[in-house]
Short mmCIF file of C-alpha atoms in Angstrom, two decimals:
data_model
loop_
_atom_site.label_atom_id
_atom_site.label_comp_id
_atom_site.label_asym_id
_atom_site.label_seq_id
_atom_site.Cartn_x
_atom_site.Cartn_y
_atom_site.Cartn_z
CA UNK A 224 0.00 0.00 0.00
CA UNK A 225 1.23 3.52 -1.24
CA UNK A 226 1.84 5.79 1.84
CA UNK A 227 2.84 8.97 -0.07
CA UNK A 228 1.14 11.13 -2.70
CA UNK A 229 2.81 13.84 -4.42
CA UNK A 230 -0.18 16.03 -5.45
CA UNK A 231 0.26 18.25 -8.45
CA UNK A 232 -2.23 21.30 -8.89
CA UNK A 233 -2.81 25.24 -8.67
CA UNK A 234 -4.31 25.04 -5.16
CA UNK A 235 -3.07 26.47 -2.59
CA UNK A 236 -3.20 26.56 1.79
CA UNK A 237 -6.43 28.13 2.60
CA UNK A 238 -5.13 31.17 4.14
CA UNK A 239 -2.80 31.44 1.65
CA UNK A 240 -4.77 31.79 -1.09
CA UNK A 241 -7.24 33.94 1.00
CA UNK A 242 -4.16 36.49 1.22
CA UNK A 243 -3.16 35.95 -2.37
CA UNK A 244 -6.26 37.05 -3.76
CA UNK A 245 -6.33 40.45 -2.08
CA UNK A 246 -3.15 41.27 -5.37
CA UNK A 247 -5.91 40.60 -7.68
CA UNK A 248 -7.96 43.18 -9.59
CA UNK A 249 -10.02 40.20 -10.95
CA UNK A 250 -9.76 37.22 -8.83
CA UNK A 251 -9.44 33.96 -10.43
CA UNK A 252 -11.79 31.19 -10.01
CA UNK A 253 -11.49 29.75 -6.61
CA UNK A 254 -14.31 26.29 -7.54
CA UNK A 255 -10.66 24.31 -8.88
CA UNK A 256 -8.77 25.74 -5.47
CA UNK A 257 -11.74 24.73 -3.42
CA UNK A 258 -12.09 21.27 -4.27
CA UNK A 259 -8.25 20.31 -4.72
CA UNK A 260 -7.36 22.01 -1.22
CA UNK A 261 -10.51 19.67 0.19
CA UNK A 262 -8.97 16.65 -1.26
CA UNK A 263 -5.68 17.03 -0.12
CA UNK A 264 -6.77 17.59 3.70
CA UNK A 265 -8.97 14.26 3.22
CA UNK A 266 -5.84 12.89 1.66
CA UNK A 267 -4.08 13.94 4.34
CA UNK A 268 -5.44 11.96 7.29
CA UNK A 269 -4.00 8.81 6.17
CA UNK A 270 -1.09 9.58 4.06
CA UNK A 271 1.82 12.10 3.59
CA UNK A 272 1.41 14.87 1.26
CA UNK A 273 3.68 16.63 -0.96
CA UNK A 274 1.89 19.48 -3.39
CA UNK A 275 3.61 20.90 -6.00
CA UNK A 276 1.77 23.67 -6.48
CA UNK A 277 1.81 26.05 -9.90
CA UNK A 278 -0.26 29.12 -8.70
CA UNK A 279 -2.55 31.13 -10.73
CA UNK A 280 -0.87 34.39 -11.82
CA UNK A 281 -1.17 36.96 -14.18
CA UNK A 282 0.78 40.16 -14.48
CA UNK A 283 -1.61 42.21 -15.75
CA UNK A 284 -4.28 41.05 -13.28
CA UNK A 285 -2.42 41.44 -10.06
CA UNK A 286 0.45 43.74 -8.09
CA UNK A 287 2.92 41.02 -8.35
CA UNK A 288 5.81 41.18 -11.15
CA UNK A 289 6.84 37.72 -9.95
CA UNK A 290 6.04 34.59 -7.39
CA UNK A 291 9.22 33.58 -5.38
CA UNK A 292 9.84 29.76 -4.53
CA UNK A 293 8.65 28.79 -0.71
CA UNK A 294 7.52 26.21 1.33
CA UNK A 295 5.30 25.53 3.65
CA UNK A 296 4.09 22.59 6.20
CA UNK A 297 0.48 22.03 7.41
CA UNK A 298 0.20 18.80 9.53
CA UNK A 299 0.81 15.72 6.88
CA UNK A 300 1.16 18.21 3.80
CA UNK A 301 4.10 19.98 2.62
CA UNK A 302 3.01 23.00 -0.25
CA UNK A 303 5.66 23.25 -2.19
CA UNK A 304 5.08 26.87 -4.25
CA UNK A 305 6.89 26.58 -7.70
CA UNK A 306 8.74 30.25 -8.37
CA UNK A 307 7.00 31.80 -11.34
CA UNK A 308 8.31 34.59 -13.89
CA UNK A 309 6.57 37.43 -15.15
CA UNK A 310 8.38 36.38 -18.98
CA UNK A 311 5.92 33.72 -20.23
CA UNK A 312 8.65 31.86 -22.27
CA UNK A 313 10.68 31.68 -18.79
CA UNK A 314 8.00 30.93 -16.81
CA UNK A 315 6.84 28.32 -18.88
CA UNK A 316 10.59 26.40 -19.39
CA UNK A 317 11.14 26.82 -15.61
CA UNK A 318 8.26 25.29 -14.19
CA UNK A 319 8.56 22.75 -16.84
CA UNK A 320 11.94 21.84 -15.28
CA UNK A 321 10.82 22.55 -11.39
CA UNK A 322 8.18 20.30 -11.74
CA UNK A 323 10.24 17.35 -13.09
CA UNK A 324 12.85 18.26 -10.66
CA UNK A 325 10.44 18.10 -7.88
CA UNK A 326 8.92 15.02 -9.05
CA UNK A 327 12.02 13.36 -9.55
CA UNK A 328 13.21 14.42 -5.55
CA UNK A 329 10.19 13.41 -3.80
CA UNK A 330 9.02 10.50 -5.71
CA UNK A 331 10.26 6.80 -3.80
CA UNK A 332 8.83 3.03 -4.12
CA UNK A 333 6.33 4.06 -1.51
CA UNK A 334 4.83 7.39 -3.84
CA UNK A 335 2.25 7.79 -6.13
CA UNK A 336 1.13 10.78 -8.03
CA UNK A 337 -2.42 12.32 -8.16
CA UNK A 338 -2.60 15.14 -10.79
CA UNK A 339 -5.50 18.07 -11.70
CA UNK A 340 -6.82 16.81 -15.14
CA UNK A 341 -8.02 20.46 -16.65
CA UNK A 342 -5.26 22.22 -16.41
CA UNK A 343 -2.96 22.13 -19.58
CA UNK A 344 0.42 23.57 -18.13
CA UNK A 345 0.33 20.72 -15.30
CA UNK A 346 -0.79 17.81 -17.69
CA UNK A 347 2.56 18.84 -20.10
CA UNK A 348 4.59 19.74 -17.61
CA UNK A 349 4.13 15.62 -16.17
CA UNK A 350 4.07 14.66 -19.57
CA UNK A 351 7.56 15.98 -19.61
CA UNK A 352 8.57 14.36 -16.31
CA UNK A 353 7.28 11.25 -17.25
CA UNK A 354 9.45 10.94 -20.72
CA UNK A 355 12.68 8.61 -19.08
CA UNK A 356 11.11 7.71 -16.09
CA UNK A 357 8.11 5.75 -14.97
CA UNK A 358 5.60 7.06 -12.34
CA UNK A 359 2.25 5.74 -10.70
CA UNK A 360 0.19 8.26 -11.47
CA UNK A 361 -3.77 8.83 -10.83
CA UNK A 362 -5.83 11.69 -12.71
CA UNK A 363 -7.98 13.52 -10.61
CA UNK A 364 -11.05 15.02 -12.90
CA UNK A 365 -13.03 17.41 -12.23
CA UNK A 366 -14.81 18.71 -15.19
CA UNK A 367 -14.46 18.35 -19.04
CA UNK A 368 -11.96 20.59 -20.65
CA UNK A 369 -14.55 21.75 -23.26
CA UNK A 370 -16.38 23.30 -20.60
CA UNK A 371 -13.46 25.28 -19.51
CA UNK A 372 -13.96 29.11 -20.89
CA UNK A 373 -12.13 30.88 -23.52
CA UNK A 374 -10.06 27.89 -24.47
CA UNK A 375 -9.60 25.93 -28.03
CA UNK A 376 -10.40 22.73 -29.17
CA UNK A 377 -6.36 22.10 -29.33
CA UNK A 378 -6.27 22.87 -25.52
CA UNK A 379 -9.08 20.11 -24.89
CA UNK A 380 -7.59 18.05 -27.63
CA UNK A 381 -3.93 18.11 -25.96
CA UNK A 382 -5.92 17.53 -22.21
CA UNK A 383 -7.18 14.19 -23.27
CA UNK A 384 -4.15 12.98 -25.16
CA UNK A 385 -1.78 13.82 -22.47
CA UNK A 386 -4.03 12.20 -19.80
CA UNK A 387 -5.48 8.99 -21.08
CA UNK A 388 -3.06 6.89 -19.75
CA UNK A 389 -2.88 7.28 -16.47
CA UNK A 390 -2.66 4.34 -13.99
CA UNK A 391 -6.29 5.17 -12.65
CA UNK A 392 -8.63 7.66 -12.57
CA UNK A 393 -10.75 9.69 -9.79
CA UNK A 394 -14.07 11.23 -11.65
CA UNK A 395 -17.06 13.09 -10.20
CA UNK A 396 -19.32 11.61 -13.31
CA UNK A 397 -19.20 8.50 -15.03
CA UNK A 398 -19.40 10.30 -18.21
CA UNK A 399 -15.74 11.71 -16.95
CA UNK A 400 -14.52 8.80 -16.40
CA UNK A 401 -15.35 7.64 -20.02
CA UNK A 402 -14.01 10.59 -21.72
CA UNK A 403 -10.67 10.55 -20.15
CA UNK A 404 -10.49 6.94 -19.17
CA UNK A 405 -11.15 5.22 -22.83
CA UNK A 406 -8.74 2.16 -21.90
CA UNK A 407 -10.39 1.19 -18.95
CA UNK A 408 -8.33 1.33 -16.15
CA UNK A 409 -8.97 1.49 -12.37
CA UNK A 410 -11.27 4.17 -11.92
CA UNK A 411 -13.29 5.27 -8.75
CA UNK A 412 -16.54 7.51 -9.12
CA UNK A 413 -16.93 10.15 -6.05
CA UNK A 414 -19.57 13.27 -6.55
CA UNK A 415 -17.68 15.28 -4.23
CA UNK A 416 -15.76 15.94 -0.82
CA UNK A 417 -17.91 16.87 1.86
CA UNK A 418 -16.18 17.78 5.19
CA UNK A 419 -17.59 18.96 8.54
CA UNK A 420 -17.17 22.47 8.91
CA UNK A 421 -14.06 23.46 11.41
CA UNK A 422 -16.28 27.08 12.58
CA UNK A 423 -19.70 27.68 13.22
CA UNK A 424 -19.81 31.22 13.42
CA UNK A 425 -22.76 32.75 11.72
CA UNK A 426 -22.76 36.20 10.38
CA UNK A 427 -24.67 38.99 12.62
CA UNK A 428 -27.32 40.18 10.83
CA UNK A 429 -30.88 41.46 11.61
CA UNK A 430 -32.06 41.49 7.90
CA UNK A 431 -33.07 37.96 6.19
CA UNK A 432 -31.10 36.78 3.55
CA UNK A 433 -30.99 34.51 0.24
CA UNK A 434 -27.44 33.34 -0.03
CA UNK A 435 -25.67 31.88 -3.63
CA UNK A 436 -21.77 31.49 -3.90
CA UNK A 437 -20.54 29.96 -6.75
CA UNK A 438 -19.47 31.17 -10.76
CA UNK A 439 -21.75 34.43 -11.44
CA UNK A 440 -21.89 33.43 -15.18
CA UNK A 441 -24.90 33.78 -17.73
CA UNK A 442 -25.14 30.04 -17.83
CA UNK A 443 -24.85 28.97 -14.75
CA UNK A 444 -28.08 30.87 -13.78
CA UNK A 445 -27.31 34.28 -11.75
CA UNK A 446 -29.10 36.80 -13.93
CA UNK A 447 -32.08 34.51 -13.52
CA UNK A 448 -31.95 34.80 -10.12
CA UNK A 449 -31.36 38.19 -9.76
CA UNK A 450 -34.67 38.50 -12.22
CA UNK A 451 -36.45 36.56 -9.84
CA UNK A 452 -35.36 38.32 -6.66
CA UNK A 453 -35.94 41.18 -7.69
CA UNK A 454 -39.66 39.90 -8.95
CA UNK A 455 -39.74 38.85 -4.83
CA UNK A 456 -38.98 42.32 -3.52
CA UNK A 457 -42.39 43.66 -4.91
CA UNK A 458 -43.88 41.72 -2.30
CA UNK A 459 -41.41 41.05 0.41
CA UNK A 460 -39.95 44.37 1.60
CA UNK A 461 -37.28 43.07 4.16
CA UNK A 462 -35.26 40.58 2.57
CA UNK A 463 -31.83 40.45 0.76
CA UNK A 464 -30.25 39.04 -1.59
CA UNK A 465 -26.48 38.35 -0.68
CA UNK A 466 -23.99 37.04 -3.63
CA UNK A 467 -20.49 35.89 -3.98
CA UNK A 468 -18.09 34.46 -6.48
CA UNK A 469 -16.14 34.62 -10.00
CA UNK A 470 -18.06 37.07 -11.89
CA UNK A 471 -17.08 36.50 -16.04
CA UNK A 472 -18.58 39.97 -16.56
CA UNK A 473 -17.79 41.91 -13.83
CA UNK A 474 -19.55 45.59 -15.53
CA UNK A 475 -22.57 44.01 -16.29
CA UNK A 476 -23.62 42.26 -13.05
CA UNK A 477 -22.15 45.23 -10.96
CA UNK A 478 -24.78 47.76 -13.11
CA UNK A 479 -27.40 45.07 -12.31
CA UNK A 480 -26.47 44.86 -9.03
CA UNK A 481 -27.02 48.37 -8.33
CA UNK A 482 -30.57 48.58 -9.61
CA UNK A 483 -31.80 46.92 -6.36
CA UNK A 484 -30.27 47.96 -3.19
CA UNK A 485 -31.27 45.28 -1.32
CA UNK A 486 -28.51 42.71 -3.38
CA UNK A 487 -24.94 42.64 -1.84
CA UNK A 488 -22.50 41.61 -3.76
CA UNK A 489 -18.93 40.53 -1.79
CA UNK A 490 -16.81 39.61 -4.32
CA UNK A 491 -14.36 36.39 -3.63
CA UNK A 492 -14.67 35.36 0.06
CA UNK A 493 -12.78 32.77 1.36
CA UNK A 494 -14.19 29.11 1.61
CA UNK A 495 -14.64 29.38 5.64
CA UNK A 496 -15.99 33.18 5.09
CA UNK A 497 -18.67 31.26 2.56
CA UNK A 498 -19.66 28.61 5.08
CA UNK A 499 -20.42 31.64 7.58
CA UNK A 500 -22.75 33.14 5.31
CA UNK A 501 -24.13 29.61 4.47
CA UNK A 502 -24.64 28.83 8.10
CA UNK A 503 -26.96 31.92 8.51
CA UNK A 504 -28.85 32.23 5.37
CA UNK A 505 -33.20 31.36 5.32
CA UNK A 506 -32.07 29.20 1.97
CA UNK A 507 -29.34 28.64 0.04
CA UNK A 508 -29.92 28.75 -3.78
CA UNK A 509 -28.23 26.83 -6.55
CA UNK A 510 -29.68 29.14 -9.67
CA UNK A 511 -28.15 26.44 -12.18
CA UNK A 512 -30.71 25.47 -14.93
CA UNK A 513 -30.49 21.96 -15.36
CA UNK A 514 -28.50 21.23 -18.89
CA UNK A 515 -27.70 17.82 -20.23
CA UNK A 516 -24.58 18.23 -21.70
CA UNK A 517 -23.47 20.20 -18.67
CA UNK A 518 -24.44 18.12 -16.42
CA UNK A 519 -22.88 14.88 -17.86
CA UNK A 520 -19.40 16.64 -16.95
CA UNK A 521 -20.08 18.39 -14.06
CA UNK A 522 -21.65 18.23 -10.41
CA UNK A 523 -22.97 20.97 -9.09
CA UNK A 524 -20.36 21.04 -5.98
CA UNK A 525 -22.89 24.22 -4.37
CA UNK A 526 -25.66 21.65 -3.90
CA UNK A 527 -23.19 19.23 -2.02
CA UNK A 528 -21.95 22.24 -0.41
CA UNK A 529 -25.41 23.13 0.89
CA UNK A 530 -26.03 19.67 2.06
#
């Protein structure tokens, strides 16, 4: 039995990536973060973790030029926090290297690897690793690269032929599983992570309040629920409607927003900062219209959440 995972990903410590998003004009999406940090923790009670991590970054998004190399130790887990360049080409050749580098450290008889699926860098950058040397590796996926926004069919193309074959898979759908399994090997099907919640603070309020957290995008539902909240507020005079998340179009749902002054909008909180506002909310609402296609690839991790 394997008693050490080196975990490759973008995720970060909690409070790390809490801090890290306060050098961001317009946060990245914190759904991937959120359910790789959850699995590592779970990971964690039994086993030894290593995480390479490759950050988000972008220089024209956030006050950084730059992402020094560091370290850091949390219980069982060891982040490991790749440097990263503000010069593409460098960043891209040096991470390449760091990660086989790392890889090829930390990786014994008793290691195996578990590896994000959707992200292209990562999946290449193992590819790379993986060219002289052979690794147990498992592919942790999460969603279907074609539902990934403002990528190419290459990108999804270059996913699925750099991950299908893997020595086993963890999916959330079976449909997953299928599209980036197609040789059958070990696979294991889990919806989601669900952990008890390490606070139960509740935020202070004296006003009601609808709660949704999640990707504030067209298709995922949120103008529809604004629509409808704001239908509710001819009626009901004392209840809000707080929101919080990724917004794709940050002008338009900020000039929608302020139409109706009874809808707060707090940006990215941190994951325990959402469970305080989940805790203390009449209902929590999951706006997602129900898609087919969508939902083959994807669970709705807010619903799980909720639960």
């Amino acid at each position: 039995m394997k008693k050490h995972i080196i975990y490759l990903t973008t995720a970060m410590n909690k409070n790390d990536f809490k801090e890290y998003l306060d050098h961001w004009s317009f946060p990245p999406n914190p759904s991937n973060q959120n359910f790789h940090n959850k699995m590592i923790r779970a990971l964690s009670l039994k086993y030894d973790v290593d995480v390479i991590s490759l950050r988000p970054f972008s220089t024209s998004l956030t006050d950084l030029k730059k992402l020094t190399k560091s370290e850091l130790k949390e219980d069982n887990i060891t982040w490991h926090y790749l440097p990263i360049s503000s010069n593409k080409i460098v960043r891209y050749f040096s991470c390449r290297k760091n990660v086989k580098n790392f890889i090829k450290k930390l990786y014994t008889n008793e290691s195996i690897i578990f590896t994000d699926t959707i992200n292209n860098s990562l999946v290449r950058f193992l590819s790379n690793a993986r060219k002289k040397q052979k690794y147990d590796i498992i592919g942790l996926v999460t969603d279907s690269p074609m539902n990934i926004s403002n990528t190419s069919e290459s990108y999804s193309s270059s996913i699925l032929r750099n991950t299908n074959n893997y020595n086993g898979y963890i999916s959330l759908t079976k449909e997953l599983d299928d599209l980036f399994n197609p040789y059958g090997k070990p696979s294991r099907i889990i919806e989601g992570i669900i952990e008890k919640p390490a606070i139960s603070t509740k935020i202070p309020t004296e006003t009601p309040y609808f709660f949704f957290g999640g990707a504030l995008m067209e298709k995922y539902g949120i103008y529809e629920l604004i629509k409808a909240f704001n239908e509710l507020c001819i009626d009901y005079k004392d209840i809000n409607l707080y929101i919080c998340g990724h917004h794709a179009d940050n002008e338009r749902i900020q000039k929608i927003i302020e139409e109706n002054n009874r809808i707060k909008y707090f940006g990215i909180l941190g994951y325990d900062d959402v469970l305080k506002f989940e805790q203390s909310a009449i209902a929590n609402i999951n706006p997602r219209p129900f898609s087919k296609d969508l939902d083959m690839f994807s669970i709705p991790s807010k619903t799980i959440e909720y639960m």
